[in-house]
Amino acid sequence: MASNFLFFGILIAICSVVLASDPSPLQDFCVADPNGPVLVNGHACKDPKLVEANDFFLSGLHFPGNTSNPVGSRVTPANVVQIPGLNTLGISLVRIDYAPWGINPPHTHPRATEILTVIEGTLEVGFVTSNPELRLITKKLEKGDVFVFPVGLVHFQRNVGYSNAVAIAALSSQNPGVITIANSVFGSNPAIPNDLLAKSFQVDIKIIDWIQSKF
């Protein structure tokens, strides 16, 4: 009897792991059809007979992004929106440009792990583990270095050099999503009540009003 329970316990564990992962494609490709009439988790498939090379192609990633903004960085995506052929394949790419001392502010990707490679410059990167430990894991990266940000964890990058920096990052989803912490907390629509934020951050409500005015 005990062996039966062990067998079913292992079976349930294996099934849970399988169900928790993205499904594998059941055909060669499923090019996204953004105008498809069917609502699915992702995108409906374009008629395979109408698929062409440009559905799997994107040019221009060698051009620097415009970093003239308050954070001094620009993320240029290459996901299913830009490359319809990525639909169902579970992968995407971004180019990140950083002005001197520019940052990619703390954010999360709810649907993807990220692996980042420094192409030019020097970056300080890090992520924070979940409650209750909230441990900061950080490292200084040089050209050619690689760093991984686990799925869902808050992470950031900062250019710590006096020249521009560039990184390329791959993500384990066709549509990884991004939640920028400051924008989400202080720039939501409608706004999170300022008294709730004041109590959460243990500051005067006027400080919250001032921060929210920035977003």
mmCIF file of N, CA and C in Angstrom, residues 42-135:
data_model
loop_
_atom_site.group_PDB
_atom_site.id
_atom_site.type_symbol
_atom_site.label_atom_id
_atom_site.label_comp_id
_atom_site.label_asym_id
_atom_site.label_seq_id
_atom_site.Cartn_x
_atom_site.Cartn_y
_atom_site.Cartn_z
ATOM 1 N N GLY A 42 -2.135 33.775 -26.312
ATOM 2 C CA GLY A 42 -1.053 34.024 -27.253
ATOM 3 C C GLY A 42 -1.645 34.626 -28.520
ATOM 4 N N HIS A 43 -1.360 34.031 -29.652
ATOM 5 C CA HIS A 43 -1.907 34.518 -30.922
ATOM 6 C C HIS A 43 -2.374 33.338 -31.764
ATOM 7 N N ALA A 44 -3.433 33.571 -32.524
ATOM 8 C CA ALA A 44 -3.895 32.569 -33.475
ATOM 9 C C ALA A 44 -2.863 32.410 -34.587
ATOM 10 N N CYS A 45 -2.906 31.271 -35.262
ATOM 11 C CA CYS A 45 -1.925 30.979 -36.314
ATOM 12 C C CYS A 45 -2.357 31.568 -37.653
ATOM 13 N N LYS A 46 -1.395 32.118 -38.335
ATOM 14 C CA LYS A 46 -1.584 32.541 -39.714
ATOM 15 C C LYS A 46 -1.670 31.310 -40.607
ATOM 16 N N ASP A 47 -2.421 31.403 -41.675
ATOM 17 C CA ASP A 47 -2.514 30.305 -42.636
ATOM 18 C C ASP A 47 -1.095 29.935 -43.095
ATOM 19 N N PRO A 48 -0.641 28.680 -42.868
ATOM 20 C CA PRO A 48 0.732 28.297 -43.246
ATOM 21 C C PRO A 48 1.059 28.560 -44.701
ATOM 22 N N LYS A 49 0.060 28.509 -45.554
ATOM 23 C CA LYS A 49 0.306 28.751 -46.982
ATOM 24 C C LYS A 49 0.665 30.207 -47.259
ATOM 25 N N LEU A 50 0.340 31.110 -46.320
ATOM 26 C CA LEU A 50 0.625 32.532 -46.499
ATOM 27 C C LEU A 50 1.893 32.977 -45.780
ATOM 28 N N VAL A 51 2.530 32.049 -45.079
ATOM 29 C CA VAL A 51 3.742 32.371 -44.324
ATOM 30 C C VAL A 51 4.901 32.641 -45.268
ATOM 31 N N GLU A 52 5.705 33.658 -44.916
ATOM 32 C CA GLU A 52 6.864 34.012 -45.726
ATOM 33 C C GLU A 52 8.056 34.304 -44.828
ATOM 34 N N ALA A 53 9.228 34.464 -45.447
ATOM 35 C CA ALA A 53 10.463 34.650 -44.688
ATOM 36 C C ALA A 53 10.401 35.850 -43.751
ATOM 37 N N ASN A 54 9.745 36.922 -44.174
ATOM 38 C CA ASN A 54 9.685 38.131 -43.345
ATOM 39 C C ASN A 54 8.941 37.915 -42.030
ATOM 40 N N ASP A 55 8.151 36.853 -41.948
ATOM 41 C CA ASP A 55 7.473 36.544 -40.684
ATOM 42 C C ASP A 55 8.464 36.102 -39.613
ATOM 43 N N PHE A 56 9.654 35.716 -40.013
ATOM 44 C CA PHE A 56 10.686 35.243 -39.080
ATOM 45 C C PHE A 56 11.875 36.202 -39.012
ATOM 46 N N PHE A 57 11.692 37.429 -39.474
ATOM 47 C CA PHE A 57 12.812 38.333 -39.714
ATOM 48 C C PHE A 57 12.580 39.695 -39.072
ATOM 49 N N LEU A 58 13.665 40.284 -38.559
ATOM 50 C CA LEU A 58 13.648 41.664 -38.062
ATOM 51 C C LEU A 58 15.009 42.280 -38.355
ATOM 52 N N SER A 59 15.035 43.491 -38.862
ATOM 53 C CA SER A 59 16.294 44.188 -39.108
ATOM 54 C C SER A 59 16.376 45.431 -38.228
ATOM 55 N N GLY A 60 17.583 45.950 -38.078
ATOM 56 C CA GLY A 60 17.753 47.219 -37.379
ATOM 57 C C GLY A 60 18.219 47.136 -35.946
ATOM 58 N N LEU A 61 18.473 45.930 -35.442
ATOM 59 C CA LEU A 61 18.859 45.809 -34.038
ATOM 60 C C LEU A 61 20.280 46.327 -33.790
ATOM 61 N N HIS A 62 21.003 46.630 -34.855
ATOM 62 C CA HIS A 62 22.348 47.180 -34.703
ATOM 63 C C HIS A 62 22.322 48.688 -34.471
ATOM 64 N N PHE A 63 21.149 49.324 -34.662
ATOM 65 C CA PHE A 63 21.052 50.761 -34.442
ATOM 66 C C PHE A 63 20.896 51.064 -32.954
ATOM 67 N N PRO A 64 21.646 52.032 -32.413
ATOM 68 C CA PRO A 64 21.517 52.380 -30.991
ATOM 69 C C PRO A 64 20.137 52.942 -30.672
ATOM 70 N N GLY A 65 19.633 52.603 -29.492
ATOM 71 C CA GLY A 65 18.377 53.178 -29.025
ATOM 72 C C GLY A 65 18.597 54.566 -28.458
ATOM 73 N N ASN A 66 17.547 55.390 -28.491
ATOM 74 C CA ASN A 66 17.622 56.762 -27.983
ATOM 75 C C ASN A 66 17.531 56.753 -26.453
ATOM 76 N N THR A 67 18.610 57.127 -25.789
ATOM 77 C CA THR A 67 18.657 57.091 -24.317
ATOM 78 C C THR A 67 18.389 58.463 -23.697
ATOM 79 N N SER A 68 17.882 59.399 -24.498
ATOM 80 C CA SER A 68 17.583 60.737 -23.967
ATOM 81 C C SER A 68 16.245 60.727 -23.239
ATOM 82 N N ASN A 69 16.249 60.171 -22.057
ATOM 83 C CA ASN A 69 15.054 60.085 -21.210
ATOM 84 C C ASN A 69 15.501 60.119 -19.757
ATOM 85 N N PRO A 70 14.572 60.234 -18.807
ATOM 86 C CA PRO A 70 14.969 60.412 -17.400
ATOM 87 C C PRO A 70 15.826 59.289 -16.819
ATOM 88 N N VAL A 71 15.701 58.046 -17.321
ATOM 89 C CA VAL A 71 16.486 56.943 -16.753
ATOM 90 C C VAL A 71 17.761 56.674 -17.537
ATOM 91 N N GLY A 72 17.890 57.245 -18.721
ATOM 92 C CA GLY A 72 19.114 57.092 -19.494
ATOM 93 C C GLY A 72 19.314 55.724 -20.104
ATOM 94 N N SER A 73 18.229 55.080 -20.507
ATOM 95 C CA SER A 73 18.352 53.788 -21.180
ATOM 96 C C SER A 73 17.203 53.617 -22.162
ATOM 97 N N ARG A 74 17.381 52.655 -23.073
ATOM 98 C CA ARG A 74 16.331 52.338 -24.043
ATOM 99 C C ARG A 74 16.356 50.855 -24.337
ATOM 100 N N VAL A 75 15.188 50.228 -24.217
ATOM 101 C CA VAL A 75 15.047 48.807 -24.517
ATOM 102 C C VAL A 75 14.377 48.667 -25.882
ATOM 103 N N THR A 76 15.047 47.963 -26.787
ATOM 104 C CA THR A 76 14.493 47.703 -28.119
ATOM 105 C C THR A 76 14.112 46.230 -28.197
ATOM 106 N N PRO A 77 12.816 45.910 -28.259
ATOM 107 C CA PRO A 77 12.393 44.510 -28.193
ATOM 108 C C PRO A 77 12.417 43.812 -29.546
ATOM 109 N N ALA A 78 12.585 42.499 -29.477
ATOM 110 C CA ALA A 78 12.421 41.620 -30.636
ATOM 111 C C ALA A 78 11.615 40.430 -30.143
ATOM 112 N N ASN A 79 10.311 40.663 -29.955
ATOM 113 C CA ASN A 79 9.429 39.607 -29.471
ATOM 114 C C ASN A 79 8.370 39.295 -30.519
ATOM 115 N N VAL A 80 7.313 38.627 -30.116
ATOM 116 C CA VAL A 80 6.321 38.169 -31.085
ATOM 117 C C VAL A 80 5.618 39.325 -31.797
ATOM 118 N N VAL A 81 5.616 40.504 -31.193
ATOM 119 C CA VAL A 81 5.008 41.662 -31.848
ATOM 120 C C VAL A 81 5.833 42.077 -33.063
ATOM 121 N N GLN A 82 7.155 42.051 -32.912
ATOM 122 C CA GLN A 82 8.032 42.436 -34.016
ATOM 123 C C GLN A 82 8.326 41.273 -34.972
ATOM 124 N N ILE A 83 8.338 40.054 -34.443
ATOM 125 C CA ILE A 83 8.648 38.863 -35.243
ATOM 126 C C ILE A 83 7.511 37.853 -35.039
ATOM 127 N N PRO A 84 6.496 37.869 -35.873
ATOM 128 C CA PRO A 84 5.340 36.987 -35.682
ATOM 129 C C PRO A 84 5.701 35.507 -35.630
ATOM 130 N N GLY A 85 6.804 35.126 -36.284
ATOM 131 C CA GLY A 85 7.214 33.723 -36.305
ATOM 132 C C GLY A 85 7.639 33.193 -34.945
ATOM 133 N N LEU A 86 7.817 34.061 -33.951
ATOM 134 C CA LEU A 86 8.163 33.612 -32.606
ATOM 135 C C LEU A 86 6.980 32.992 -31.866
ATOM 136 N N ASN A 87 5.779 33.186 -32.391
ATOM 137 C CA ASN A 87 4.593 32.660 -31.710
ATOM 138 C C ASN A 87 4.733 31.165 -31.419
ATOM 139 N N THR A 88 4.497 30.784 -30.191
ATOM 140 C CA THR A 88 4.546 29.414 -29.631
ATOM 141 C C THR A 88 5.964 28.892 -29.414
ATOM 142 N N LEU A 89 7.000 29.665 -29.760
ATOM 143 C CA LEU A 89 8.367 29.156 -29.665
ATOM 144 C C LEU A 89 9.032 29.455 -28.322
ATOM 145 N N GLY A 90 8.430 30.329 -27.507
ATOM 146 C CA GLY A 90 8.904 30.509 -26.144
ATOM 147 C C GLY A 90 10.241 31.198 -26.004
ATOM 148 N N ILE A 91 10.546 32.154 -26.885
ATOM 149 C CA ILE A 91 11.818 32.864 -26.792
ATOM 150 C C ILE A 91 11.673 34.246 -27.419
ATOM 151 N N SER A 92 12.462 35.205 -26.928
ATOM 152 C CA SER A 92 12.496 36.542 -27.505
ATOM 153 C C SER A 92 13.820 37.195 -27.138
ATOM 154 N N LEU A 93 14.004 38.424 -27.608
ATOM 155 C CA LEU A 93 15.288 39.095 -27.472
ATOM 156 C C LEU A 93 15.046 40.581 -27.250
ATOM 157 N N VAL A 94 15.974 41.238 -26.557
ATOM 158 C CA VAL A 94 15.955 42.702 -26.467
ATOM 159 C C VAL A 94 17.378 43.228 -26.598
ATOM 160 N N ARG A 95 17.483 44.414 -27.136
ATOM 161 C CA ARG A 95 18.728 45.188 -27.075
ATOM 162 C C ARG A 95 18.508 46.299 -26.063
ATOM 163 N N ILE A 96 19.491 46.517 -25.193
ATOM 164 C CA ILE A 96 19.390 47.573 -24.186
ATOM 165 C C ILE A 96 20.575 48.516 -24.348
ATOM 166 N N ASP A 97 20.270 49.784 -24.564
ATOM 167 C CA ASP A 97 21.298 50.817 -24.651
ATOM 168 C C ASP A 97 21.269 51.653 -23.376
ATOM 169 N N TYR A 98 22.458 52.015 -22.892
ATOM 170 C CA TYR A 98 22.585 52.793 -21.659
ATOM 171 C C TYR A 98 23.475 54.005 -21.917
ATOM 172 N N ALA A 99 23.000 55.181 -21.547
ATOM 173 C CA ALA A 99 23.856 56.356 -21.522
ATOM 174 C C ALA A 99 24.814 56.213 -20.335
ATOM 175 N N PRO A 100 25.885 56.999 -20.285
ATOM 176 C CA PRO A 100 26.752 56.953 -19.109
ATOM 177 C C PRO A 100 25.944 57.150 -17.823
ATOM 178 N N TRP A 101 26.068 56.197 -16.922
ATOM 179 C CA TRP A 101 25.353 56.165 -15.635
ATOM 180 C C TRP A 101 23.835 56.004 -15.802
ATOM 181 N N GLY A 102 23.414 55.614 -16.984
ATOM 182 C CA GLY A 102 22.003 55.325 -17.192
ATOM 183 C C GLY A 102 21.611 54.013 -16.521
ATOM 184 N N ILE A 103 20.341 53.868 -16.228
ATOM 185 C CA ILE A 103 19.850 52.673 -15.548
ATOM 186 C C ILE A 103 18.691 52.043 -16.320
ATOM 187 N N ASN A 104 18.552 50.746 -16.174
ATOM 188 C CA ASN A 104 17.310 50.051 -16.504
ATOM 189 C C ASN A 104 16.677 49.785 -15.146
ATOM 190 N N PRO A 105 15.682 50.584 -14.746
ATOM 191 C CA PRO A 105 15.233 50.591 -13.352
ATOM 192 C C PRO A 105 14.653 49.261 -12.901
ATOM 193 N N PRO A 106 14.552 49.062 -11.581
ATOM 194 C CA PRO A 106 14.032 47.792 -11.053
ATOM 195 C C PRO A 106 12.705 47.404 -11.697
ATOM 196 N N HIS A 107 12.650 46.155 -12.181
ATOM 197 C CA HIS A 107 11.471 45.662 -12.889
ATOM 198 C C HIS A 107 11.446 44.143 -12.803
ATOM 199 N N THR A 108 10.367 43.548 -13.245
ATOM 200 C CA THR A 108 10.259 42.097 -13.315
ATOM 201 C C THR A 108 9.701 41.703 -14.681
ATOM 202 N N HIS A 109 9.974 40.448 -15.056
ATOM 203 C CA HIS A 109 9.331 39.834 -16.224
ATOM 204 C C HIS A 109 8.474 38.692 -15.683
ATOM 205 N N PRO A 110 7.152 38.859 -15.667
ATOM 206 C CA PRO A 110 6.295 37.847 -15.036
ATOM 207 C C PRO A 110 6.285 36.498 -15.737
ATOM 208 N N ARG A 111 6.718 36.451 -16.994
ATOM 209 C CA ARG A 111 6.615 35.199 -17.744
ATOM 210 C C ARG A 111 7.948 34.688 -18.271
ATOM 211 N N ALA A 112 9.089 35.230 -17.803
ATOM 212 C CA ALA A 112 10.348 34.819 -18.427
ATOM 213 C C ALA A 112 11.549 34.967 -17.508
ATOM 214 N N THR A 113 12.478 34.027 -17.667
ATOM 215 C CA THR A 113 13.840 34.180 -17.171
ATOM 216 C C THR A 113 14.624 34.944 -18.234
ATOM 217 N N GLU A 114 15.592 35.741 -17.787
ATOM 218 C CA GLU A 114 16.381 36.561 -18.710
ATOM 219 C C GLU A 114 17.858 36.211 -18.584
ATOM 220 N N ILE A 115 18.550 36.104 -19.703
ATOM 221 C CA ILE A 115 20.003 35.919 -19.706
ATOM 222 C C ILE A 115 20.601 37.059 -20.521
ATOM 223 N N LEU A 116 21.455 37.839 -19.881
ATOM 224 C CA LEU A 116 21.967 39.083 -20.447
ATOM 225 C C LEU A 116 23.461 38.981 -20.740
ATOM 226 N N THR A 117 23.871 39.499 -21.888
ATOM 227 C CA THR A 117 25.274 39.550 -22.282
ATOM 228 C C THR A 117 25.671 41.002 -22.525
ATOM 229 N N VAL A 118 26.776 41.427 -21.937
ATOM 230 C CA VAL A 118 27.285 42.780 -22.149
ATOM 231 C C VAL A 118 28.066 42.809 -23.466
ATOM 232 N N ILE A 119 27.659 43.690 -24.370
ATOM 233 C CA ILE A 119 28.319 43.836 -25.666
ATOM 234 C C ILE A 119 29.379 44.928 -25.610
ATOM 235 N N GLU A 120 29.050 46.030 -24.961
ATOM 236 C CA GLU A 120 29.997 47.134 -24.778
ATOM 237 C C GLU A 120 29.776 47.758 -23.414
ATOM 238 N N GLY A 121 30.870 48.201 -22.772
ATOM 239 C CA GLY A 121 30.761 48.940 -21.525
ATOM 240 C C GLY A 121 30.834 48.066 -20.290
ATOM 241 N N THR A 122 30.486 48.685 -19.169
ATOM 242 C CA THR A 122 30.525 48.037 -17.857
ATOM 243 C C THR A 122 29.199 48.263 -17.143
ATOM 244 N N LEU A 123 28.583 47.183 -16.701
ATOM 245 C CA LEU A 123 27.282 47.263 -16.047
ATOM 246 C C LEU A 123 27.339 46.721 -14.626
ATOM 247 N N GLU A 124 26.621 47.381 -13.727
ATOM 248 C CA GLU A 124 26.306 46.823 -12.413
ATOM 249 C C GLU A 124 24.900 46.232 -12.516
ATOM 250 N N VAL A 125 24.752 44.950 -12.216
ATOM 251 C CA VAL A 125 23.453 44.293 -12.341
ATOM 252 C C VAL A 125 23.112 43.600 -11.028
ATOM 253 N N GLY A 126 21.828 43.306 -10.850
ATOM 254 C CA GLY A 126 21.456 42.590 -9.648
ATOM 255 C C GLY A 126 19.992 42.222 -9.641
ATOM 256 N N PHE A 127 19.647 41.300 -8.756
ATOM 257 C CA PHE A 127 18.242 40.959 -8.514
ATOM 258 C C PHE A 127 18.038 40.722 -7.024
ATOM 259 N N VAL A 128 16.779 40.770 -6.605
ATOM 260 C CA VAL A 128 16.413 40.612 -5.199
ATOM 261 C C VAL A 128 15.575 39.352 -5.054
ATOM 262 N N THR A 129 15.928 38.509 -4.087
ATOM 263 C CA THR A 129 15.161 37.289 -3.855
ATOM 264 C C THR A 129 13.824 37.622 -3.204
ATOM 265 N N SER A 130 12.937 36.657 -3.167
ATOM 266 C CA SER A 130 11.584 36.881 -2.658
ATOM 267 C C SER A 130 11.546 36.942 -1.132
ATOM 268 N N ASN A 131 10.382 37.368 -0.605
ATOM 269 C CA ASN A 131 10.179 37.415 0.849
ATOM 270 C C ASN A 131 10.373 36.021 1.438
ATOM 271 N N PRO A 132 10.852 35.915 2.663
ATOM 272 C CA PRO A 132 11.206 37.006 3.581
ATOM 273 C C PRO A 132 12.677 37.399 3.510
ATOM 274 N N GLU A 133 13.485 36.684 2.718
ATOM 275 C CA GLU A 133 14.925 36.940 2.743
ATOM 276 C C GLU A 133 15.276 38.292 2.121
ATOM 277 N N LEU A 134 14.688 38.582 0.932
ATOM 278 C CA LEU A 134 14.947 39.839 0.231
ATOM 279 C C LEU A 134 16.447 40.114 0.093
ATOM 280 N N ARG A 135 17.164 39.114 -0.350
ATOM 281 C CA ARG A 135 18.612 39.225 -0.492
ATOM 282 C C ARG A 135 18.973 39.833 -1.839
#
